């Protein structure tokens, strides 16, 4: 191929006038250059973790702050040491504009947990870069995935019926929404095979008002009418869990009007308060109508490695599918969502494709192989099993239990500090490593609206502290609450105590301001 016209080449093939030749194909995966740049990246990331405390957890930037500092067009040719220069831009411009999810002071969201093994597993996966969409495309990748989902399922104490060893099976996907969508499509096609495809408009799906919006998104993609998604109200007296009695009433009401109950999404560890839906009782209600039951345990599923949390999935042997995010709290790094199904054939029937000859392999003839492209929405897929296998192998189940228990202990410590301060109250029971709380309204003031505004201001003050924690909020049952989610790999007990001290100091400042304003108004 001819060189770009703006680069002059001398008789030795070297560029003149400062031009840089584009790399030859053989150079794009040059082992020595990869080694050199790889060392740069590892050192960069190691320095980032070592200096994480230098960054505010959440940046104070305005929209457009980065776009205005970067060129409008990509370079036409690489500059000398382009990689090193690009890393400098990451250090100087990009890192200061990020929310640092791995910060020890990040308490706002459920964790996106990291580990050295998880990160290196991602690098190994990217470097090998296979595409295991069928068994033939990468036999070892497919079989490792089958092994590792059974390893994980056993570590989480899932029923055998959901694992390959018990007649079910699992796969590794990217997100919870993708997992729910796959299960929902399988349930839809199974039901329509019984009642006729023309009745798709009669299908109804069910969840609580605490269910993550990923479920409603998946239902819409699967062709369920928006009006046929039932969000059943929960209440504080039931710890915001889905009521089997309310579900029964909703399903029966739909049946009485000629509609067809299709799918229930139960949750173990809701986003707002980590509520746990009663799986056994809900399965009994759903079974009476032939409805598919999926359990979304995106966050709290990781806690199941600890036997003391096993009770939260009592009755799971009756569910049709179960999903959790190993990247949230189980050190697997983004992304890694595990989905298990009791009847894999239903997934394949709904999502499978007619394979062309190019996808077949003579070695697979006569064998019941798994082609994972028939288990998900996508055809191209990542070799996530390698990363998860490394995490399980290098940390072991006991190591993962210690990781989860440490965060639960820290959350319990934060909970105790809230209880010990009469100015505050807990707004929902703590079940895992999330504490929901709020500042009590002074006696001289009245009204939920005023209390909510007070706590909204408190959160703003807490998050405005450059060296302080980053927390989030939720509004459940009309009550605005602060959320402290312990889960960063780097978080230690001292970070939890420092976070609480910031909350107390900001609360004291707000209460003094209210007192001064009240006294002034009284005069």
Short mmCIF file of C-alpha atoms in Angstrom, two decimals:
data_model
loop_
_atom_site.label_atom_id
_atom_site.label_comp_id
_atom_site.label_asym_id
_atom_site.label_seq_id
_atom_site.Cartn_x
_atom_site.Cartn_y
_atom_site.Cartn_z
CA UNK A 1 0.00 0.00 0.00
CA UNK A 2 1.37 3.46 -0.88
CA UNK A 3 2.41 5.69 2.03
CA UNK A 4 0.33 8.78 2.85
CA UNK A 5 1.12 11.62 0.44
CA UNK A 6 2.23 13.97 3.20
CA UNK A 7 5.11 11.69 4.23
CA UNK A 8 8.31 11.78 2.17
CA UNK A 9 10.32 8.57 2.00
CA UNK A 10 14.05 8.49 1.32
CA UNK A 11 15.94 5.71 -0.43
CA UNK A 12 16.35 3.82 2.83
CA UNK A 13 12.61 3.76 3.44
CA UNK A 14 12.82 6.22 6.36
CA UNK A 15 10.28 9.06 6.70
CA UNK A 16 11.45 12.63 6.12
CA UNK A 17 10.17 15.96 7.50
CA UNK A 18 9.28 14.44 10.84
CA UNK A 19 6.75 12.01 9.35
CA UNK A 20 5.94 8.71 11.03
CA UNK A 21 5.23 5.56 9.07
CA UNK A 22 2.12 3.66 10.03
CA UNK A 23 2.99 0.36 11.72
CA UNK A 24 3.30 -2.78 9.62
CA UNK A 25 0.85 -5.56 10.39
CA UNK A 26 3.61 -7.62 12.02
CA UNK A 27 4.31 -4.75 14.42
CA UNK A 28 0.78 -4.47 15.71
CA UNK A 29 1.28 -7.51 17.95
CA UNK A 30 5.02 -7.25 18.38
CA UNK A 31 5.91 -9.18 21.57
CA UNK A 32 8.69 -6.85 22.73
CA UNK A 33 6.69 -3.69 22.12
CA UNK A 34 3.77 -5.28 23.94
CA UNK A 35 6.07 -6.11 26.83
CA UNK A 36 7.33 -2.52 27.02
CA UNK A 37 3.90 -0.92 26.82
CA UNK A 38 2.45 -3.55 29.14
CA UNK A 39 4.93 -2.58 31.84
CA UNK A 40 3.87 1.04 31.39
CA UNK A 41 0.21 0.15 31.88
CA UNK A 42 0.81 -2.03 34.93
CA UNK A 43 2.92 0.69 36.55
CA UNK A 44 0.28 3.27 35.68
CA UNK A 45 -2.52 1.26 37.31
CA UNK A 46 -0.39 0.40 40.35
CA UNK A 47 0.39 4.10 40.85
CA UNK A 48 -3.31 4.91 40.44
CA UNK A 49 -4.29 2.55 43.25
CA UNK A 50 -1.44 3.77 45.44
CA UNK A 51 -2.53 7.41 45.01
CA UNK A 52 -6.29 6.86 44.97
CA UNK A 53 -6.70 8.97 48.08
CA UNK A 54 -5.38 12.03 46.26
CA UNK A 55 -8.54 12.24 44.14
CA UNK A 56 -11.98 13.40 45.29
CA UNK A 57 -14.25 10.38 44.87
CA UNK A 58 -16.63 12.36 42.66
CA UNK A 59 -15.24 15.15 40.43
CA UNK A 60 -16.49 18.73 40.44
CA UNK A 61 -16.72 19.23 36.70
CA UNK A 62 -19.27 20.60 34.25
CA UNK A 63 -20.54 18.98 31.04
CA UNK A 64 -18.11 19.49 28.18
CA UNK A 65 -15.05 19.91 30.43
CA UNK A 66 -13.08 17.17 28.64
CA UNK A 67 -14.33 17.64 25.10
CA UNK A 68 -13.03 21.18 25.11
CA UNK A 69 -9.52 19.99 25.99
CA UNK A 70 -9.18 17.27 23.37
CA UNK A 71 -8.74 17.71 19.59
CA UNK A 72 -11.90 17.55 17.50
CA UNK A 73 -10.38 14.94 15.15
CA UNK A 74 -8.30 11.83 15.57
CA UNK A 75 -4.63 12.12 14.50
CA UNK A 76 -3.93 11.20 10.91
CA UNK A 77 -0.71 9.46 11.93
CA UNK A 78 0.87 8.55 15.27
CA UNK A 79 3.22 10.94 17.01
CA UNK A 80 6.53 9.70 18.45
CA UNK A 81 5.86 7.66 21.61
CA UNK A 82 2.15 8.06 21.05
CA UNK A 83 1.33 5.51 23.74
CA UNK A 84 3.32 7.27 26.44
CA UNK A 85 1.80 10.62 25.44
CA UNK A 86 -1.69 9.13 25.57
CA UNK A 87 -1.07 7.77 29.09
CA UNK A 88 -0.05 11.26 30.13
CA UNK A 89 -3.41 12.59 28.90
CA UNK A 90 -5.16 9.88 30.91
CA UNK A 91 -3.22 10.93 34.00
CA UNK A 92 -3.64 14.69 33.57
CA UNK A 93 -7.12 15.06 32.06
CA UNK A 94 -9.14 11.87 32.33
CA UNK A 95 -8.45 10.60 35.85
CA UNK A 96 -9.34 13.94 37.50
CA UNK A 97 -12.72 13.84 35.72
CA UNK A 98 -13.72 10.34 36.80
CA UNK A 99 -15.85 9.07 39.65
CA UNK A 100 -13.37 6.74 41.32
CA UNK A 101 -15.37 3.58 41.88
CA UNK A 102 -12.40 1.83 43.49
CA UNK A 103 -11.88 4.57 46.06
CA UNK A 104 -11.97 3.44 49.67
CA UNK A 105 -14.35 6.36 50.27
CA UNK A 106 -16.89 5.35 47.60
CA UNK A 107 -20.08 4.44 49.45
CA UNK A 108 -22.65 5.69 46.95
CA UNK A 109 -23.29 2.60 44.84
CA UNK A 110 -23.09 -1.12 45.17
CA UNK A 111 -19.47 -1.94 44.45
CA UNK A 112 -17.81 -2.58 41.12
CA UNK A 113 -15.26 -4.70 42.93
CA UNK A 114 -11.72 -5.05 41.68
CA UNK A 115 -8.80 -7.31 42.46
CA UNK A 116 -5.35 -7.72 41.00
CA UNK A 117 -6.30 -11.18 39.75
CA UNK A 118 -9.55 -9.87 38.25
CA UNK A 119 -7.75 -7.06 36.44
CA UNK A 120 -5.01 -9.35 35.17
CA UNK A 121 -7.64 -11.87 34.12
CA UNK A 122 -9.22 -9.13 32.00
CA UNK A 123 -5.81 -8.40 30.46
CA UNK A 124 -5.21 -12.08 29.76
CA UNK A 125 -8.64 -12.40 28.17
CA UNK A 126 -8.06 -9.33 26.00
CA UNK A 127 -4.63 -10.53 24.97
CA UNK A 128 -5.75 -14.01 23.95
CA UNK A 129 -8.88 -12.48 22.39
CA UNK A 130 -10.83 -15.56 21.33
CA UNK A 131 -14.51 -15.49 20.36
CA UNK A 132 -16.20 -18.51 22.01
CA UNK A 133 -19.62 -18.25 20.38
CA UNK A 134 -19.70 -21.99 19.66
CA UNK A 135 -17.90 -24.98 21.10
CA UNK A 136 -16.01 -25.40 17.84
CA UNK A 137 -14.93 -21.74 17.82
CA UNK A 138 -12.99 -22.23 21.07
CA UNK A 139 -13.58 -25.62 22.72
CA UNK A 140 -11.60 -24.92 25.90
CA UNK A 141 -13.33 -21.57 26.41
CA UNK A 142 -16.77 -23.17 26.25
CA UNK A 143 -15.86 -26.01 28.55
CA UNK A 144 -14.12 -23.73 31.06
CA UNK A 145 -17.30 -21.63 31.20
CA UNK A 146 -19.33 -24.75 31.93
CA UNK A 147 -16.92 -25.71 34.70
CA UNK A 148 -16.72 -22.26 36.25
CA UNK A 149 -20.48 -21.60 36.41
CA UNK A 150 -20.86 -24.88 38.30
CA UNK A 151 -17.96 -23.90 40.58
CA UNK A 152 -19.62 -20.56 41.28
CA UNK A 153 -23.10 -22.06 41.69
CA UNK A 154 -21.81 -24.53 44.29
CA UNK A 155 -19.90 -21.76 46.08
CA UNK A 156 -23.16 -19.76 46.27
CA UNK A 157 -25.11 -22.77 47.57
CA UNK A 158 -27.50 -22.71 44.61
CA UNK A 159 -29.73 -25.76 44.11
CA UNK A 160 -28.27 -28.48 41.90
CA UNK A 161 -31.22 -28.13 39.53
CA UNK A 162 -29.73 -24.86 38.25
CA UNK A 163 -26.31 -26.30 37.45
CA UNK A 164 -24.94 -28.55 34.74
CA UNK A 165 -24.24 -31.19 37.36
CA UNK A 166 -27.97 -31.30 38.14
CA UNK A 167 -29.49 -31.03 34.68
CA UNK A 168 -29.61 -27.23 34.45
CA UNK A 169 -26.82 -24.98 33.33
CA UNK A 170 -25.28 -21.53 33.40
CA UNK A 171 -23.54 -18.93 31.31
CA UNK A 172 -21.61 -15.69 31.79
CA UNK A 173 -23.08 -12.51 30.33
CA UNK A 174 -22.38 -8.81 30.65
CA UNK A 175 -25.26 -7.35 32.64
CA UNK A 176 -28.33 -8.12 34.72
CA UNK A 177 -30.57 -6.61 32.07
CA UNK A 178 -29.17 -9.05 29.52
CA UNK A 179 -29.72 -11.99 31.89
CA UNK A 180 -33.32 -11.01 32.61
CA UNK A 181 -33.99 -10.45 28.92
CA UNK A 182 -32.72 -13.92 28.00
CA UNK A 183 -34.89 -15.55 30.67
CA UNK A 184 -37.88 -13.44 29.70
CA UNK A 185 -37.62 -14.35 26.01
CA UNK A 186 -37.41 -18.05 26.91
CA UNK A 187 -40.49 -17.72 29.14
CA UNK A 188 -42.36 -15.77 26.45
CA UNK A 189 -41.74 -18.33 23.73
CA UNK A 190 -42.64 -21.23 26.02
CA UNK A 191 -45.95 -19.59 26.91
CA UNK A 192 -46.79 -18.56 23.36
CA UNK A 193 -46.17 -22.12 22.20
CA UNK A 194 -49.05 -23.09 24.51
CA UNK A 195 -51.52 -20.25 23.90
CA UNK A 196 -50.61 -19.08 20.38
CA UNK A 197 -48.27 -16.33 19.21
CA UNK A 198 -51.14 -13.93 18.47
CA UNK A 199 -51.76 -13.55 22.19
CA UNK A 200 -48.48 -11.84 22.96
CA UNK A 201 -50.47 -8.74 23.87
CA UNK A 202 -52.14 -10.69 26.69
CA UNK A 203 -48.90 -11.55 28.47
CA UNK A 204 -48.33 -9.88 31.85
CA UNK A 205 -45.13 -9.62 33.89
CA UNK A 206 -44.80 -8.87 37.61
CA UNK A 207 -42.35 -7.23 39.98
CA UNK A 208 -42.39 -5.02 43.06
CA UNK A 209 -42.01 -1.26 43.16
CA UNK A 210 -38.48 -1.92 44.44
CA UNK A 211 -37.39 -4.02 41.45
CA UNK A 212 -34.56 -2.56 39.41
CA UNK A 213 -35.64 -0.72 36.25
CA UNK A 214 -33.55 -3.21 34.25
CA UNK A 215 -36.54 -5.53 34.45
CA UNK A 216 -38.92 -3.04 32.87
CA UNK A 217 -36.37 -2.31 30.16
CA UNK A 218 -35.97 -6.03 29.41
CA UNK A 219 -39.74 -6.51 29.32
CA UNK A 220 -40.12 -3.68 26.81
CA UNK A 221 -37.39 -5.13 24.58
CA UNK A 222 -39.07 -8.55 24.77
CA UNK A 223 -42.30 -7.10 23.37
CA UNK A 224 -44.37 -6.92 26.56
CA UNK A 225 -46.81 -4.01 26.49
CA UNK A 226 -45.83 -1.30 28.96
CA UNK A 227 -49.33 -1.44 30.45
CA UNK A 228 -48.81 -5.14 31.17
CA UNK A 229 -45.96 -4.66 33.62
CA UNK A 230 -47.35 -4.84 37.14
CA UNK A 231 -45.37 -3.05 39.83
CA UNK A 232 -46.79 -4.27 43.13
CA UNK A 233 -46.46 -1.76 46.00
CA UNK A 234 -44.39 -2.71 49.04
CA UNK A 235 -44.46 -1.29 52.55
CA UNK A 236 -42.04 -0.65 55.37
CA UNK A 237 -43.84 -3.11 57.67
CA UNK A 238 -42.83 -5.92 55.27
CA UNK A 239 -39.27 -4.54 55.00
CA UNK A 240 -40.15 -3.50 51.41
CA UNK A 241 -40.36 -7.13 50.28
CA UNK A 242 -42.87 -8.30 47.67
CA UNK A 243 -46.00 -9.68 49.32
CA UNK A 244 -47.13 -13.13 48.08
CA UNK A 245 -50.72 -12.18 48.92
CA UNK A 246 -50.50 -9.03 46.80
CA UNK A 247 -48.92 -10.99 43.95
CA UNK A 248 -51.70 -13.58 44.12
CA UNK A 249 -54.34 -10.86 43.98
CA UNK A 250 -52.65 -9.18 41.00
CA UNK A 251 -52.30 -12.41 39.03
CA UNK A 252 -55.85 -13.50 39.73
CA UNK A 253 -57.22 -10.12 38.71
CA UNK A 254 -55.41 -10.42 35.38
CA UNK A 255 -56.64 -13.96 34.81
CA UNK A 256 -60.19 -12.82 35.53
CA UNK A 257 -59.93 -10.28 32.70
CA UNK A 258 -58.50 -12.77 30.21
CA UNK A 259 -54.83 -11.86 30.55
CA UNK A 260 -52.00 -14.37 30.99
CA UNK A 261 -49.44 -14.21 33.84
CA UNK A 262 -46.05 -14.81 32.24
CA UNK A 263 -43.11 -13.87 34.42
CA UNK A 264 -42.21 -12.83 37.95
CA UNK A 265 -38.93 -11.08 38.73
CA UNK A 266 -38.19 -11.56 42.42
CA UNK A 267 -35.24 -9.77 43.99
CA UNK A 268 -32.69 -10.74 46.60
CA UNK A 269 -31.15 -7.43 47.67
CA UNK A 270 -33.05 -4.56 46.04
CA UNK A 271 -31.14 -1.48 44.96
CA UNK A 272 -32.78 1.01 47.32
CA UNK A 273 -32.74 -0.92 50.61
CA UNK A 274 -31.49 -4.50 49.87
CA UNK A 275 -34.96 -5.92 50.51
CA UNK A 276 -35.31 -9.69 50.07
CA UNK A 277 -38.42 -11.11 48.43
CA UNK A 278 -39.76 -14.41 49.89
CA UNK A 279 -38.84 -16.80 47.09
CA UNK A 280 -40.56 -19.95 48.31
CA UNK A 281 -43.95 -18.32 48.81
CA UNK A 282 -43.74 -16.34 45.57
CA UNK A 283 -42.90 -19.50 43.61
CA UNK A 284 -46.03 -21.15 45.01
CA UNK A 285 -48.18 -18.27 43.80
CA UNK A 286 -46.54 -18.19 40.36
CA UNK A 287 -46.75 -21.97 39.90
CA UNK A 288 -50.55 -21.86 40.08
CA UNK A 289 -50.53 -19.80 36.88
CA UNK A 290 -47.58 -21.44 35.13
CA UNK A 291 -45.54 -18.25 35.38
CA UNK A 292 -41.76 -18.27 35.07
CA UNK A 293 -39.89 -17.14 38.23
CA UNK A 294 -36.56 -15.36 37.85
CA UNK A 295 -34.47 -14.27 40.84
CA UNK A 296 -32.37 -11.13 40.40
CA UNK A 297 -29.59 -11.24 42.98
CA UNK A 298 -27.28 -8.85 41.14
CA UNK A 299 -25.76 -7.38 44.31
CA UNK A 300 -26.57 -9.70 47.19
CA UNK A 301 -25.94 -12.91 45.28
CA UNK A 302 -22.25 -12.59 46.12
CA UNK A 303 -23.07 -12.81 49.83
CA UNK A 304 -24.36 -16.33 49.29
CA UNK A 305 -20.78 -17.60 49.48
CA UNK A 306 -21.27 -17.16 53.23
CA UNK A 307 -23.45 -19.94 54.70
CA UNK A 308 -25.05 -17.47 57.11
CA UNK A 309 -26.82 -15.83 54.16
CA UNK A 310 -28.04 -19.05 52.56
CA UNK A 311 -31.53 -18.61 54.05
CA UNK A 312 -32.30 -15.62 51.82
CA UNK A 313 -32.80 -17.97 48.85
CA UNK A 314 -34.89 -20.59 50.64
CA UNK A 315 -37.16 -22.13 48.03
CA UNK A 316 -34.79 -21.43 45.12
CA UNK A 317 -35.09 -25.04 43.97
CA UNK A 318 -38.43 -24.02 42.43
CA UNK A 319 -37.19 -21.01 40.42
CA UNK A 320 -36.70 -21.16 36.66
CA UNK A 321 -33.67 -18.88 36.50
CA UNK A 322 -31.27 -17.01 38.76
CA UNK A 323 -28.71 -14.29 38.07
CA UNK A 324 -26.04 -12.38 39.98
CA UNK A 325 -23.18 -10.04 39.15
CA UNK A 326 -19.81 -11.42 40.17
CA UNK A 327 -18.37 -8.04 39.16
CA UNK A 328 -20.33 -6.25 41.85
CA UNK A 329 -18.94 -7.78 45.04
CA UNK A 330 -16.99 -10.91 44.14
CA UNK A 331 -13.72 -9.42 42.85
CA UNK A 332 -14.31 -10.36 39.20
CA UNK A 333 -14.01 -6.82 37.70
CA UNK A 334 -16.47 -5.54 35.10
CA UNK A 335 -18.18 -7.24 33.45
CA UNK A 336 -19.31 -10.65 34.67
CA UNK A 337 -22.99 -11.51 35.19
CA UNK A 338 -23.80 -15.17 35.81
CA UNK A 339 -27.15 -16.62 34.69
CA UNK A 340 -28.37 -20.10 35.60
CA UNK A 341 -31.49 -21.79 34.19
CA UNK A 342 -33.31 -24.95 35.21
CA UNK A 343 -34.07 -25.91 31.60
CA UNK A 344 -31.36 -24.75 29.19
CA UNK A 345 -33.33 -26.20 26.28
CA UNK A 346 -35.85 -23.38 26.69
CA UNK A 347 -33.10 -20.78 26.24
CA UNK A 348 -31.82 -22.55 23.14
CA UNK A 349 -35.33 -22.87 21.71
CA UNK A 350 -35.88 -19.12 22.09
CA UNK A 351 -32.43 -17.76 21.29
CA UNK A 352 -30.86 -20.44 19.11
CA UNK A 353 -30.02 -20.03 15.45
CA UNK A 354 -29.65 -22.41 12.53
CA UNK A 355 -25.93 -22.93 12.34
CA UNK A 356 -24.29 -22.90 8.95
CA UNK A 357 -21.68 -25.46 7.98
CA UNK A 358 -18.84 -23.04 8.75
CA UNK A 359 -19.81 -23.12 12.42
CA UNK A 360 -19.80 -26.89 12.72
CA UNK A 361 -16.92 -29.12 13.74
CA UNK A 362 -16.45 -32.78 12.99
CA UNK A 363 -15.22 -33.43 16.55
CA UNK A 364 -18.60 -32.32 17.90
CA UNK A 365 -20.56 -34.78 15.79
CA UNK A 366 -22.62 -37.07 17.96
CA UNK A 367 -21.95 -35.05 21.12
CA UNK A 368 -24.37 -32.81 22.99
CA UNK A 369 -22.12 -29.75 23.00
CA UNK A 370 -23.01 -26.31 24.31
CA UNK A 371 -22.93 -23.47 21.79
CA UNK A 372 -23.20 -20.42 24.02
CA UNK A 373 -24.32 -18.14 21.19
CA UNK A 374 -27.67 -19.94 21.56
CA UNK A 375 -27.89 -18.97 25.24
CA UNK A 376 -27.80 -15.19 24.85
CA UNK A 377 -28.79 -12.22 22.73
CA UNK A 378 -25.34 -11.71 21.25
CA UNK A 379 -23.38 -13.94 18.91
CA UNK A 380 -19.93 -12.48 19.49
CA UNK A 381 -19.08 -12.91 23.16
CA UNK A 382 -16.17 -12.49 25.53
CA UNK A 383 -14.10 -15.18 27.25
CA UNK A 384 -15.26 -14.09 30.73
CA UNK A 385 -14.82 -17.57 32.16
CA UNK A 386 -11.03 -17.20 32.21
CA UNK A 387 -11.18 -14.18 34.52
CA UNK A 388 -13.74 -15.73 36.87
CA UNK A 389 -11.85 -19.02 36.95
CA UNK A 390 -8.68 -17.17 37.95
CA UNK A 391 -10.51 -15.30 40.72
CA UNK A 392 -12.03 -18.49 42.14
CA UNK A 393 -8.77 -20.39 41.85
CA UNK A 394 -6.50 -17.69 43.29
CA UNK A 395 -8.69 -16.47 46.16
CA UNK A 396 -10.66 -19.61 46.91
CA UNK A 397 -14.16 -19.75 48.37
CA UNK A 398 -12.84 -19.04 51.87
CA UNK A 399 -11.02 -15.97 50.61
CA UNK A 400 -14.19 -14.66 49.00
CA UNK A 401 -16.12 -15.31 52.21
CA UNK A 402 -13.56 -13.29 54.19
CA UNK A 403 -13.89 -10.46 51.66
CA UNK A 404 -17.70 -10.33 51.99
CA UNK A 405 -17.69 -10.71 55.77
CA UNK A 406 -15.22 -7.86 56.21
CA UNK A 407 -17.57 -5.48 54.40
CA UNK A 408 -20.60 -6.74 56.33
CA UNK A 409 -18.73 -6.11 59.60
CA UNK A 410 -17.83 -2.59 58.51
CA UNK A 411 -21.44 -1.88 57.55
CA UNK A 412 -22.59 -3.22 60.92
CA UNK A 413 -20.12 -0.85 62.57
CA UNK A 414 -21.54 2.10 60.62
CA UNK A 415 -25.06 0.97 61.55
CA UNK A 416 -24.10 0.92 65.25
CA UNK A 417 -22.74 4.45 65.01
CA UNK A 418 -26.03 5.63 63.49
CA UNK A 419 -28.00 3.95 66.27
CA UNK A 420 -25.81 5.52 68.95
CA UNK A 421 -26.47 9.06 67.73
CA UNK A 422 -29.96 10.18 68.74
CA UNK A 423 -30.00 12.77 65.96
CA UNK A 424 -30.22 9.98 63.35
CA UNK A 425 -32.43 7.02 62.57
CA UNK A 426 -32.23 3.91 60.43
CA UNK A 427 -34.82 3.91 57.65
CA UNK A 428 -34.59 0.25 56.64
CA UNK A 429 -33.13 -2.88 58.25
CA UNK A 430 -29.55 -3.64 57.26
CA UNK A 431 -29.28 -7.09 55.70
CA UNK A 432 -25.94 -7.07 53.90
CA UNK A 433 -23.48 -4.16 53.64
CA UNK A 434 -25.85 -1.27 52.91
CA UNK A 435 -26.96 1.13 55.65
CA UNK A 436 -29.98 3.36 54.97
CA UNK A 437 -30.36 6.24 57.41
CA UNK A 438 -31.42 9.83 57.79
CA UNK A 439 -31.14 12.84 60.08
CA UNK A 440 -34.16 13.27 62.33
CA UNK A 441 -36.12 16.47 61.99
CA UNK A 442 -35.83 18.78 65.04
CA UNK A 443 -38.93 18.69 67.22
CA UNK A 444 -39.77 22.31 66.48
CA UNK A 445 -40.20 21.46 62.78
CA UNK A 446 -42.86 19.27 61.20
CA UNK A 447 -43.61 17.49 57.93
CA UNK A 448 -42.09 14.80 55.73
CA UNK A 449 -41.35 17.34 53.03
CA UNK A 450 -39.23 19.37 55.43
CA UNK A 451 -37.45 16.23 56.67
CA UNK A 452 -36.70 15.17 53.11
CA UNK A 453 -35.29 18.57 52.23
CA UNK A 454 -33.10 18.52 55.32
CA UNK A 455 -31.60 15.17 54.34
CA UNK A 456 -31.18 16.22 50.73
CA UNK A 457 -29.08 19.14 51.95
CA UNK A 458 -27.16 16.84 54.27
CA UNK A 459 -26.20 14.57 51.37
CA UNK A 460 -25.07 17.56 49.32
CA UNK A 461 -22.90 18.74 52.20
CA UNK A 462 -21.39 15.30 52.76
CA UNK A 463 -20.56 14.81 49.09
CA UNK A 464 -19.13 18.32 48.80
CA UNK A 465 -16.30 17.40 51.16
CA UNK A 466 -13.22 16.91 48.99
CA UNK A 467 -11.61 14.45 51.37
CA UNK A 468 -14.84 13.01 52.59
CA UNK A 469 -17.06 10.14 51.48
CA UNK A 470 -19.30 9.88 48.46
CA UNK A 471 -22.78 8.60 49.33
CA UNK A 472 -26.12 8.37 47.52
CA UNK A 473 -29.82 8.63 48.29
CA UNK A 474 -33.08 6.82 47.74
CA UNK A 475 -36.70 7.76 48.25
CA UNK A 476 -38.83 4.85 49.42
CA UNK A 477 -42.36 5.14 50.74
CA UNK A 478 -42.07 8.92 50.53
CA UNK A 479 -39.01 8.93 52.80
CA UNK A 480 -35.74 10.44 51.53
CA UNK A 481 -32.80 8.51 52.93
CA UNK A 482 -29.04 8.44 52.65
CA UNK A 483 -27.34 5.23 51.50
CA UNK A 484 -23.93 4.10 52.71
CA UNK A 485 -22.89 1.02 50.71
CA UNK A 486 -19.68 -0.58 51.95
CA UNK A 487 -18.01 -2.66 49.26
CA UNK A 488 -14.87 -1.16 47.75
CA UNK A 489 -11.95 -3.57 47.85
CA UNK A 490 -9.78 -0.82 49.36
CA UNK A 491 -12.20 0.21 52.14
CA UNK A 492 -10.98 -0.32 55.70
CA UNK A 493 -12.60 0.26 59.08
CA UNK A 494 -10.94 3.67 59.38
CA UNK A 495 -12.60 4.87 56.18
CA UNK A 496 -16.01 3.98 57.59
CA UNK A 497 -15.32 5.88 60.81
CA UNK A 498 -14.00 8.87 58.87
CA UNK A 499 -17.14 8.85 56.72
CA UNK A 500 -19.38 8.86 59.77
CA UNK A 501 -17.41 11.75 61.29
CA UNK A 502 -18.05 13.80 58.13
CA UNK A 503 -21.77 12.98 58.29
CA UNK A 504 -21.92 14.02 61.95
CA UNK A 505 -20.04 17.27 61.37
CA UNK A 506 -22.21 18.27 58.40
CA UNK A 507 -25.36 17.36 60.32
CA UNK A 508 -24.27 19.48 63.29
CA UNK A 509 -23.65 22.43 60.98
CA UNK A 510 -27.09 22.10 59.38
CA UNK A 511 -28.85 21.80 62.74
CA UNK A 512 -27.07 24.93 64.03
CA UNK A 513 -28.19 26.78 60.91
CA UNK A 514 -31.78 25.65 61.47
CA UNK A 515 -31.64 26.72 65.11
CA UNK A 516 -30.33 30.18 64.21
CA UNK A 517 -33.00 30.60 61.54
CA UNK A 518 -35.75 29.43 63.88
CA UNK A 519 -34.67 31.80 66.65
CA UNK A 520 -34.51 34.70 64.21
CA UNK A 521 -38.02 33.95 62.91
CA UNK A 522 -39.34 33.69 66.47
CA UNK A 523 -38.20 37.24 67.22
#
